[in-house]
Amino acid sequence: MNGIIPAPIARQPWGMLIPLFVLVAFGAAVLYSAAGGNFKPFASSHLLRFGVFLFMASIMVLFNRDFVRFMAYPVYGLVLLLLMAVEAMGAMGGGSQRWLELGFLRLQPSELMKPAIVLALAHFYSSLPGAMVQSWRALVPAGMLIGAPMALVLLQPDLGTSLAIAFGGAVVMFLAGLPMRWFVAGGAAAAVAVPLAYFFALKEYQQRRVTTFLDPESDPLGSGYHITQSKIAIGSGGFSGKGFNEGSQSHLNYLPEPHTDFVFATMAEEWGLLGGLLVLLIFGLILRWGLGVAKASNDRFAKLLAAGMVATIFFYVCINLMMVMGLAPVVGIPLPFMSHGGSSMMTNMICIGTLMMVNRWNRSIRGGLIST
């Protein structure tokens, strides 16, 4: 078989790529239905974006480790400058200032910061002497690297993305070996800060999201409308769903944002519990492969980089699914590889491309092509 299949094709991580292709195709089918049985505008652009960013990921695979380490801080700094540019001249949309209009592209720099913070911290901790991991020198610089983009994103305002940046950074810090007592202290401080943030830091619409999460039935036609309709759509799908292109909640415009944040609810109405389990299984296969890549890495930088990218994808999946089922406040986190959105697809394909790149490093080390 190895003689029949060309080597460049045989050595691709098909255990991840095949589930990924299935998920993207399934997402395109759901988006086709969300558009009322039309390939445009959602499904066509969804597949086109995936093709473009898959090509980008295939280019990323060719990067060597020294080049990636060298570019870690410049990439972080560039994305931070883009976030500052958003504050100065960013485009408005939905009451938030999150985008840069580049003519041919509407870029959301905060999405790029999710993988960028993982890259910067992986480089920082892989360069830090082991004796310093237990000292403040391992905490303060990393806290500044995370805090600066979080503050800029919160000004947009975008709570969901700022939490995603914090989560990816915290995972890298945890895996780098920082003392557990620091994370416990951070959790306690967050518990104290939450009520203060609710009253003094959150915007009015963000406060409504919290109260709606706690009691969505208190305003079913107002702030609780999104989550109420999402639950109706998911529940009405039952075991096997209403059938492809037969979803009434999305087709009759009861379900808001059926092609972006609530695409899982659109899918569950038509494909039911079986469709939901298929989506969870595919995400599980992709994340399991990513964890395997991190585990197989003997290099500290590669291990932290791969694990951080897996954590970034996991945060997307976990928060979106919890959000559409009413287990978390609505924070505008799309579902990877299924939701219609260029910035989300770009970020998640950067994560996939990075994992494929680290997987090539691992394979090269095992083959004796590069030294550790």
JSON list of N, CA, C and O in Angstrom, two decimals, residues 175-223:
[
{"chain": "A", "resi": 175, "resn": "LEU", "atom": "N", "xyz": [0.51, 24.23, 32.04]},
{"chain": "A", "resi": 175, "resn": "LEU", "atom": "CA", "xyz": [1.33, 23.15, 31.52]},
{"chain": "A", "resi": 175, "resn": "LEU", "atom": "C", "xyz": [2.82, 23.45, 31.63]},
{"chain": "A", "resi": 175, "resn": "LEU", "atom": "O", "xyz": [3.65, 22.53, 31.62]},
{"chain": "A", "resi": 176, "resn": "ALA", "atom": "N", "xyz": [3.15, 24.74, 31.74]},
{"chain": "A", "resi": 176, "resn": "ALA", "atom": "CA", "xyz": [4.55, 25.12, 31.91]},
{"chain": "A", "resi": 176, "resn": "ALA", "atom": "C", "xyz": [5.06, 24.78, 33.30]},
{"chain": "A", "resi": 176, "resn": "ALA", "atom": "O", "xyz": [6.28, 24.80, 33.53]},
{"chain": "A", "resi": 177, "resn": "GLY", "atom": "N", "xyz": [4.16, 24.48, 34.23]},
{"chain": "A", "resi": 177, "resn": "GLY", "atom": "CA", "xyz": [4.57, 24.04, 35.56]},
{"chain": "A", "resi": 177, "resn": "GLY", "atom": "C", "xyz": [4.51, 25.09, 36.64]},
{"chain": "A", "resi": 177, "resn": "GLY", "atom": "O", "xyz": [5.13, 24.92, 37.69]},
{"chain": "A", "resi": 178, "resn": "LEU", "atom": "N", "xyz": [3.77, 26.17, 36.43]},
{"chain": "A", "resi": 178, "resn": "LEU", "atom": "CA", "xyz": [3.64, 27.17, 37.48]},
{"chain": "A", "resi": 178, "resn": "LEU", "atom": "C", "xyz": [2.95, 26.56, 38.70]},
{"chain": "A", "resi": 178, "resn": "LEU", "atom": "O", "xyz": [2.11, 25.66, 38.56]},
{"chain": "A", "resi": 179, "resn": "PRO", "atom": "N", "xyz": [3.27, 27.03, 39.90]},
{"chain": "A", "resi": 179, "resn": "PRO", "atom": "CA", "xyz": [2.70, 26.45, 41.12]},
{"chain": "A", "resi": 179, "resn": "PRO", "atom": "C", "xyz": [1.18, 26.48, 41.12]},
{"chain": "A", "resi": 179, "resn": "PRO", "atom": "O", "xyz": [0.57, 27.49, 40.73]},
{"chain": "A", "resi": 180, "resn": "MET", "atom": "N", "xyz": [0.58, 25.40, 41.59]},
{"chain": "A", "resi": 180, "resn": "MET", "atom": "CA", "xyz": [-0.87, 25.31, 41.63]},
{"chain": "A", "resi": 180, "resn": "MET", "atom": "C", "xyz": [-1.49, 26.38, 42.53]},
{"chain": "A", "resi": 180, "resn": "MET", "atom": "O", "xyz": [-2.61, 26.84, 42.28]},
{"chain": "A", "resi": 181, "resn": "ARG", "atom": "N", "xyz": [-0.76, 26.78, 43.57]},
{"chain": "A", "resi": 181, "resn": "ARG", "atom": "CA", "xyz": [-1.32, 27.77, 44.50]},
{"chain": "A", "resi": 181, "resn": "ARG", "atom": "C", "xyz": [-1.61, 29.09, 43.80]},
{"chain": "A", "resi": 181, "resn": "ARG", "atom": "O", "xyz": [-2.52, 29.82, 44.19]},
{"chain": "A", "resi": 182, "resn": "TRP", "atom": "N", "xyz": [-0.86, 29.40, 42.75]},
{"chain": "A", "resi": 182, "resn": "TRP", "atom": "CA", "xyz": [-1.12, 30.64, 42.01]},
{"chain": "A", "resi": 182, "resn": "TRP", "atom": "C", "xyz": [-2.44, 30.56, 41.27]},
{"chain": "A", "resi": 182, "resn": "TRP", "atom": "O", "xyz": [-3.18, 31.55, 41.18]},
{"chain": "A", "resi": 183, "resn": "PHE", "atom": "N", "xyz": [-2.76, 29.40, 40.72]},
{"chain": "A", "resi": 183, "resn": "PHE", "atom": "CA", "xyz": [-4.03, 29.24, 40.00]},
{"chain": "A", "resi": 183, "resn": "PHE", "atom": "C", "xyz": [-5.21, 29.25, 40.99]},
{"chain": "A", "resi": 183, "resn": "PHE", "atom": "O", "xyz": [-6.27, 29.80, 40.69]},
{"chain": "A", "resi": 184, "resn": "VAL", "atom": "N", "xyz": [-5.00, 28.65, 42.16]},
{"chain": "A", "resi": 184, "resn": "VAL", "atom": "CA", "xyz": [-6.04, 28.68, 43.20]},
{"chain": "A", "resi": 184, "resn": "VAL", "atom": "C", "xyz": [-6.29, 30.11, 43.65]},
{"chain": "A", "resi": 184, "resn": "VAL", "atom": "O", "xyz": [-7.44, 30.55, 43.79]},
{"chain": "A", "resi": 185, "resn": "ALA", "atom": "N", "xyz": [-5.20, 30.85, 43.86]},
{"chain": "A", "resi": 185, "resn": "ALA", "atom": "CA", "xyz": [-5.34, 32.25, 44.27]},
{"chain": "A", "resi": 185, "resn": "ALA", "atom": "C", "xyz": [-6.01, 33.07, 43.17]},
{"chain": "A", "resi": 185, "resn": "ALA", "atom": "O", "xyz": [-6.85, 33.94, 43.45]},
{"chain": "A", "resi": 186, "resn": "GLY", "atom": "N", "xyz": [-5.65, 32.78, 41.91]},
{"chain": "A", "resi": 186, "resn": "GLY", "atom": "CA", "xyz": [-6.28, 33.48, 40.80]},
{"chain": "A", "resi": 186, "resn": "GLY", "atom": "C", "xyz": [-7.77, 33.19, 40.71]},
{"chain": "A", "resi": 186, "resn": "GLY", "atom": "O", "xyz": [-8.58, 34.08, 40.44]},
{"chain": "A", "resi": 187, "resn": "GLY", "atom": "N", "xyz": [-8.15, 31.92, 40.95]},
{"chain": "A", "resi": 187, "resn": "GLY", "atom": "CA", "xyz": [-9.56, 31.56, 40.94]},
{"chain": "A", "resi": 187, "resn": "GLY", "atom": "C", "xyz": [-10.33, 32.25, 42.05]},
{"chain": "A", "resi": 187, "resn": "GLY", "atom": "O", "xyz": [-11.46, 32.71, 41.85]},
{"chain": "A", "resi": 188, "resn": "ALA", "atom": "N", "xyz": [-9.70, 32.33, 43.24]},
{"chain": "A", "resi": 188, "resn": "ALA", "atom": "CA", "xyz": [-10.36, 33.01, 44.36]},
{"chain": "A", "resi": 188, "resn": "ALA", "atom": "C", "xyz": [-10.52, 34.50, 44.08]},
{"chain": "A", "resi": 188, "resn": "ALA", "atom": "O", "xyz": [-11.57, 35.10, 44.36]},
{"chain": "A", "resi": 189, "resn": "ALA", "atom": "N", "xyz": [-9.49, 35.09, 43.48]},
{"chain": "A", "resi": 189, "resn": "ALA", "atom": "CA", "xyz": [-9.57, 36.51, 43.15]},
{"chain": "A", "resi": 189, "resn": "ALA", "atom": "C", "xyz": [-10.66, 36.76, 42.10]},
{"chain": "A", "resi": 189, "resn": "ALA", "atom": "O", "xyz": [-11.39, 37.75, 42.16]},
{"chain": "A", "resi": 190, "resn": "ALA", "atom": "N", "xyz": [-10.77, 35.84, 41.14]},
{"chain": "A", "resi": 190, "resn": "ALA", "atom": "CA", "xyz": [-11.80, 35.98, 40.11]},
{"chain": "A", "resi": 190, "resn": "ALA", "atom": "C", "xyz": [-13.19, 35.88, 40.72]},
{"chain": "A", "resi": 190, "resn": "ALA", "atom": "O", "xyz": [-14.12, 36.61, 40.33]},
{"chain": "A", "resi": 191, "resn": "ALA", "atom": "N", "xyz": [-13.36, 34.97, 41.70]},
{"chain": "A", "resi": 191, "resn": "ALA", "atom": "CA", "xyz": [-14.66, 34.81, 42.35]},
{"chain": "A", "resi": 191, "resn": "ALA", "atom": "C", "xyz": [-15.07, 36.08, 43.08]},
{"chain": "A", "resi": 191, "resn": "ALA", "atom": "O", "xyz": [-16.25, 36.46, 43.11]},
{"chain": "A", "resi": 192, "resn": "VAL", "atom": "N", "xyz": [-14.07, 36.77, 43.66]},
{"chain": "A", "resi": 192, "resn": "VAL", "atom": "CA", "xyz": [-14.37, 38.03, 44.35]},
{"chain": "A", "resi": 192, "resn": "VAL", "atom": "C", "xyz": [-14.63, 39.14, 43.34]},
{"chain": "A", "resi": 192, "resn": "VAL", "atom": "O", "xyz": [-15.49, 40.01, 43.55]},
{"chain": "A", "resi": 193, "resn": "ALA", "atom": "N", "xyz": [-13.92, 39.09, 42.20]},
{"chain": "A", "resi": 193, "resn": "ALA", "atom": "CA", "xyz": [-14.03, 40.17, 41.22]},
{"chain": "A", "resi": 193, "resn": "ALA", "atom": "C", "xyz": [-15.30, 40.08, 40.37]},
{"chain": "A", "resi": 193, "resn": "ALA", "atom": "O", "xyz": [-15.74, 41.11, 39.84]},
{"chain": "A", "resi": 194, "resn": "VAL", "atom": "N", "xyz": [-15.88, 38.88, 40.25]},
{"chain": "A", "resi": 194, "resn": "VAL", "atom": "CA", "xyz": [-17.04, 38.71, 39.38]},
{"chain": "A", "resi": 194, "resn": "VAL", "atom": "C", "xyz": [-18.19, 39.64, 39.74]},
{"chain": "A", "resi": 194, "resn": "VAL", "atom": "O", "xyz": [-18.72, 40.36, 38.87]},
{"chain": "A", "resi": 195, "resn": "PRO", "atom": "N", "xyz": [-18.65, 39.67, 40.99]},
{"chain": "A", "resi": 195, "resn": "PRO", "atom": "CA", "xyz": [-19.75, 40.60, 41.30]},
{"chain": "A", "resi": 195, "resn": "PRO", "atom": "C", "xyz": [-19.37, 42.06, 41.11]},
{"chain": "A", "resi": 195, "resn": "PRO", "atom": "O", "xyz": [-20.20, 42.89, 40.70]},
{"chain": "A", "resi": 196, "resn": "LEU", "atom": "N", "xyz": [-18.11, 42.41, 41.41]},
{"chain": "A", "resi": 196, "resn": "LEU", "atom": "CA", "xyz": [-17.67, 43.79, 41.21]},
{"chain": "A", "resi": 196, "resn": "LEU", "atom": "C", "xyz": [-17.67, 44.13, 39.72]},
{"chain": "A", "resi": 196, "resn": "LEU", "atom": "O", "xyz": [-18.09, 45.22, 39.32]},
{"chain": "A", "resi": 197, "resn": "ALA", "atom": "N", "xyz": [-17.20, 43.17, 38.89]},
{"chain": "A", "resi": 197, "resn": "ALA", "atom": "CA", "xyz": [-17.19, 43.40, 37.45]},
{"chain": "A", "resi": 197, "resn": "ALA", "atom": "C", "xyz": [-18.60, 43.53, 36.90]},
{"chain": "A", "resi": 197, "resn": "ALA", "atom": "O", "xyz": [-18.85, 44.33, 36.00]},
{"chain": "A", "resi": 198, "resn": "TYR", "atom": "N", "xyz": [-19.52, 42.75, 37.46]},
{"chain": "A", "resi": 198, "resn": "TYR", "atom": "CA", "xyz": [-20.90, 42.80, 36.97]},
{"chain": "A", "resi": 198, "resn": "TYR", "atom": "C", "xyz": [-21.49, 44.20, 37.14]},
{"chain": "A", "resi": 198, "resn": "TYR", "atom": "O", "xyz": [-22.13, 44.73, 36.24]},
{"chain": "A", "resi": 199, "resn": "PHE", "atom": "N", "xyz": [-21.27, 44.79, 38.29]},
{"chain": "A", "resi": 199, "resn": "PHE", "atom": "CA", "xyz": [-21.89, 46.09, 38.59]},
{"chain": "A", "resi": 199, "resn": "PHE", "atom": "C", "xyz": [-21.10, 47.27, 38.03]},
{"chain": "A", "resi": 199, "resn": "PHE", "atom": "O", "xyz": [-21.69, 48.31, 37.70]},
{"chain": "A", "resi": 200, "resn": "PHE", "atom": "N", "xyz": [-19.77, 47.13, 37.91]},
{"chain": "A", "resi": 200, "resn": "PHE", "atom": "CA", "xyz": [-18.97, 48.31, 37.59]},
{"chain": "A", "resi": 200, "resn": "PHE", "atom": "C", "xyz": [-18.22, 48.21, 36.26]},
{"chain": "A", "resi": 200, "resn": "PHE", "atom": "O", "xyz": [-17.76, 49.24, 35.74]},
{"chain": "A", "resi": 201, "resn": "ALA", "atom": "N", "xyz": [-18.06, 47.01, 35.69]},
{"chain": "A", "resi": 201, "resn": "ALA", "atom": "CA", "xyz": [-17.25, 46.87, 34.48]},
{"chain": "A", "resi": 201, "resn": "ALA", "atom": "C", "xyz": [-18.07, 46.47, 33.25]},
{"chain": "A", "resi": 201, "resn": "ALA", "atom": "O", "xyz": [-17.76, 46.89, 32.14]},
{"chain": "A", "resi": 202, "resn": "LEU", "atom": "N", "xyz": [-19.11, 45.67, 33.45]},
{"chain": "A", "resi": 202, "resn": "LEU", "atom": "CA", "xyz": [-19.87, 45.18, 32.31]},
{"chain": "A", "resi": 202, "resn": "LEU", "atom": "C", "xyz": [-20.81, 46.25, 31.77]},
{"chain": "A", "resi": 202, "resn": "LEU", "atom": "O", "xyz": [-21.36, 47.05, 32.53]},
{"chain": "A", "resi": 203, "resn": "LYS", "atom": "N", "xyz": [-20.96, 46.24, 30.45]},
{"chain": "A", "resi": 203, "resn": "LYS", "atom": "CA", "xyz": [-21.94, 47.10, 29.81]},
{"chain": "A", "resi": 203, "resn": "LYS", "atom": "C", "xyz": [-23.34, 46.60, 30.15]},
{"chain": "A", "resi": 203, "resn": "LYS", "atom": "O", "xyz": [-23.53, 45.47, 30.60]},
{"chain": "A", "resi": 204, "resn": "GLU", "atom": "N", "xyz": [-24.33, 47.46, 29.93]},
{"chain": "A", "resi": 204, "resn": "GLU", "atom": "CA", "xyz": [-25.71, 47.08, 30.26]},
{"chain": "A", "resi": 204, "resn": "GLU", "atom": "C", "xyz": [-26.16, 45.83, 29.51]},
{"chain": "A", "resi": 204, "resn": "GLU", "atom": "O", "xyz": [-26.79, 44.94, 30.09]},
{"chain": "A", "resi": 205, "resn": "TYR", "atom": "N", "xyz": [-25.79, 45.75, 28.21]},
{"chain": "A", "resi": 205, "resn": "TYR", "atom": "CA", "xyz": [-26.21, 44.58, 27.45]},
{"chain": "A", "resi": 205, "resn": "TYR", "atom": "C", "xyz": [-25.52, 43.31, 27.94]},
{"chain": "A", "resi": 205, "resn": "TYR", "atom": "O", "xyz": [-26.07, 42.21, 27.87]},
{"chain": "A", "resi": 206, "resn": "GLN", "atom": "N", "xyz": [-24.28, 43.44, 28.46]},
{"chain": "A", "resi": 206, "resn": "GLN", "atom": "CA", "xyz": [-23.59, 42.28, 29.02]},
{"chain": "A", "resi": 206, "resn": "GLN", "atom": "C", "xyz": [-24.22, 41.85, 30.33]},
{"chain": "A", "resi": 206, "resn": "GLN", "atom": "O", "xyz": [-24.30, 40.65, 30.63]},
{"chain": "A", "resi": 207, "resn": "GLN", "atom": "N", "xyz": [-24.68, 42.81, 31.14]},
{"chain": "A", "resi": 207, "resn": "GLN", "atom": "CA", "xyz": [-25.39, 42.47, 32.37]},
{"chain": "A", "resi": 207, "resn": "GLN", "atom": "C", "xyz": [-26.68, 41.72, 32.05]},
{"chain": "A", "resi": 207, "resn": "GLN", "atom": "O", "xyz": [-27.05, 40.76, 32.75]},
{"chain": "A", "resi": 208, "resn": "ARG", "atom": "N", "xyz": [-27.36, 42.15, 30.99]},
{"chain": "A", "resi": 208, "resn": "ARG", "atom": "CA", "xyz": [-28.60, 41.46, 30.59]},
{"chain": "A", "resi": 208, "resn": "ARG", "atom": "C", "xyz": [-28.32, 40.03, 30.17]},
{"chain": "A", "resi": 208, "resn": "ARG", "atom": "O", "xyz": [-29.13, 39.14, 30.41]},
{"chain": "A", "resi": 209, "resn": "ARG", "atom": "N", "xyz": [-27.17, 39.79, 29.56]},
{"chain": "A", "resi": 209, "resn": "ARG", "atom": "CA", "xyz": [-26.83, 38.43, 29.17]},
{"chain": "A", "resi": 209, "resn": "ARG", "atom": "C", "xyz": [-26.68, 37.52, 30.38]},
{"chain": "A", "resi": 209, "resn": "ARG", "atom": "O", "xyz": [-27.08, 36.35, 30.35]},
{"chain": "A", "resi": 210, "resn": "VAL", "atom": "N", "xyz": [-26.11, 38.07, 31.46]},
{"chain": "A", "resi": 210, "resn": "VAL", "atom": "CA", "xyz": [-25.93, 37.28, 32.68]},
{"chain": "A", "resi": 210, "resn": "VAL", "atom": "C", "xyz": [-27.28, 36.98, 33.32]},
{"chain": "A", "resi": 210, "resn": "VAL", "atom": "O", "xyz": [-27.57, 35.83, 33.68]},
{"chain": "A", "resi": 211, "resn": "THR", "atom": "N", "xyz": [-28.12, 38.00, 33.47]},
{"chain": "A", "resi": 211, "resn": "THR", "atom": "CA", "xyz": [-29.43, 37.78, 34.08]},
{"chain": "A", "resi": 211, "resn": "THR", "atom": "C", "xyz": [-30.30, 36.89, 33.21]},
{"chain": "A", "resi": 211, "resn": "THR", "atom": "O", "xyz": [-31.08, 36.07, 33.72]},
{"chain": "A", "resi": 212, "resn": "THR", "atom": "N", "xyz": [-30.16, 37.00, 31.90]},
{"chain": "A", "resi": 212, "resn": "THR", "atom": "CA", "xyz": [-30.91, 36.14, 30.99]},
{"chain": "A", "resi": 212, "resn": "THR", "atom": "C", "xyz": [-30.45, 34.69, 31.12]},
{"chain": "A", "resi": 212, "resn": "THR", "atom": "O", "xyz": [-31.27, 33.76, 31.09]},
{"chain": "A", "resi": 213, "resn": "PHE", "atom": "N", "xyz": [-29.15, 34.49, 31.28]},
{"chain": "A", "resi": 213, "resn": "PHE", "atom": "CA", "xyz": [-28.62, 33.15, 31.48]},
{"chain": "A", "resi": 213, "resn": "PHE", "atom": "C", "xyz": [-29.20, 32.51, 32.74]},
{"chain": "A", "resi": 213, "resn": "PHE", "atom": "O", "xyz": [-29.57, 31.34, 32.76]},
{"chain": "A", "resi": 214, "resn": "LEU", "atom": "N", "xyz": [-29.30, 33.31, 33.80]},
{"chain": "A", "resi": 214, "resn": "LEU", "atom": "CA", "xyz": [-29.82, 32.79, 35.06]},
{"chain": "A", "resi": 214, "resn": "LEU", "atom": "C", "xyz": [-31.32, 32.55, 35.01]},
{"chain": "A", "resi": 214, "resn": "LEU", "atom": "O", "xyz": [-31.83, 31.62, 35.64]},
{"chain": "A", "resi": 215, "resn": "ASP", "atom": "N", "xyz": [-32.04, 33.37, 34.23]},
{"chain": "A", "resi": 215, "resn": "ASP", "atom": "CA", "xyz": [-33.50, 33.21, 34.15]},
{"chain": "A", "resi": 215, "resn": "ASP", "atom": "C", "xyz": [-33.99, 33.68, 32.78]},
{"chain": "A", "resi": 215, "resn": "ASP", "atom": "O", "xyz": [-34.51, 34.78, 32.63]},
{"chain": "A", "resi": 216, "resn": "PRO", "atom": "N", "xyz": [-33.80, 32.85, 31.74]},
{"chain": "A", "resi": 216, "resn": "PRO", "atom": "CA", "xyz": [-34.18, 33.27, 30.39]},
{"chain": "A", "resi": 216, "resn": "PRO", "atom": "C", "xyz": [-35.67, 33.49, 30.22]},
{"chain": "A", "resi": 216, "resn": "PRO", "atom": "O", "xyz": [-36.10, 34.24, 29.35]},
{"chain": "A", "resi": 217, "resn": "GLU", "atom": "N", "xyz": [-36.49, 32.83, 31.05]},
{"chain": "A", "resi": 217, "resn": "GLU", "atom": "CA", "xyz": [-37.93, 32.98, 30.93]},
{"chain": "A", "resi": 217, "resn": "GLU", "atom": "C", "xyz": [-38.44, 34.30, 31.48]},
{"chain": "A", "resi": 217, "resn": "GLU", "atom": "O", "xyz": [-39.61, 34.65, 31.29]},
{"chain": "A", "resi": 218, "resn": "SER", "atom": "N", "xyz": [-37.56, 35.06, 32.14]},
{"chain": "A", "resi": 218, "resn": "SER", "atom": "CA", "xyz": [-38.00, 36.33, 32.72]},
{"chain": "A", "resi": 218, "resn": "SER", "atom": "C", "xyz": [-38.31, 37.36, 31.62]},
{"chain": "A", "resi": 218, "resn": "SER", "atom": "O", "xyz": [-39.10, 38.27, 31.84]},
{"chain": "A", "resi": 219, "resn": "ASP", "atom": "N", "xyz": [-37.71, 37.21, 30.45]},
{"chain": "A", "resi": 219, "resn": "ASP", "atom": "CA", "xyz": [-37.97, 38.12, 29.33]},
{"chain": "A", "resi": 219, "resn": "ASP", "atom": "C", "xyz": [-37.88, 37.33, 28.03]},
{"chain": "A", "resi": 219, "resn": "ASP", "atom": "O", "xyz": [-36.96, 37.53, 27.23]},
{"chain": "A", "resi": 220, "resn": "PRO", "atom": "N", "xyz": [-38.82, 36.41, 27.78]},
{"chain": "A", "resi": 220, "resn": "PRO", "atom": "CA", "xyz": [-38.71, 35.50, 26.64]},
{"chain": "A", "resi": 220, "resn": "PRO", "atom": "C", "xyz": [-38.79, 36.19, 25.29]},
{"chain": "A", "resi": 220, "resn": "PRO", "atom": "O", "xyz": [-38.32, 35.64, 24.30]},
{"chain": "A", "resi": 221, "resn": "LEU", "atom": "N", "xyz": [-39.38, 37.38, 25.22]},
{"chain": "A", "resi": 221, "resn": "LEU", "atom": "CA", "xyz": [-39.49, 38.08, 23.95]},
{"chain": "A", "resi": 221, "resn": "LEU", "atom": "C", "xyz": [-38.45, 39.18, 23.81]},
{"chain": "A", "resi": 221, "resn": "LEU", "atom": "O", "xyz": [-38.39, 39.85, 22.78]},
{"chain": "A", "resi": 222, "resn": "GLY", "atom": "N", "xyz": [-37.64, 39.37, 24.84]},
{"chain": "A", "resi": 222, "resn": "GLY", "atom": "CA", "xyz": [-36.60, 40.39, 24.81]},
{"chain": "A", "resi": 222, "resn": "GLY", "atom": "C", "xyz": [-35.22, 39.78, 24.91]},
{"chain": "A", "resi": 222, "resn": "GLY", "atom": "O", "xyz": [-34.76, 39.09, 24.00]},
{"chain": "A", "resi": 223, "resn": "SER", "atom": "N", "xyz": [-34.55, 40.00, 26.04]},
{"chain": "A", "resi": 223, "resn": "SER", "atom": "CA", "xyz": [-33.18, 39.53, 26.19]},
{"chain": "A", "resi": 223, "resn": "SER", "atom": "C", "xyz": [-33.08, 38.01, 26.22]},
{"chain": "A", "resi": 223, "resn": "SER", "atom": "O", "xyz": [-32.01, 37.46, 25.93]}
]
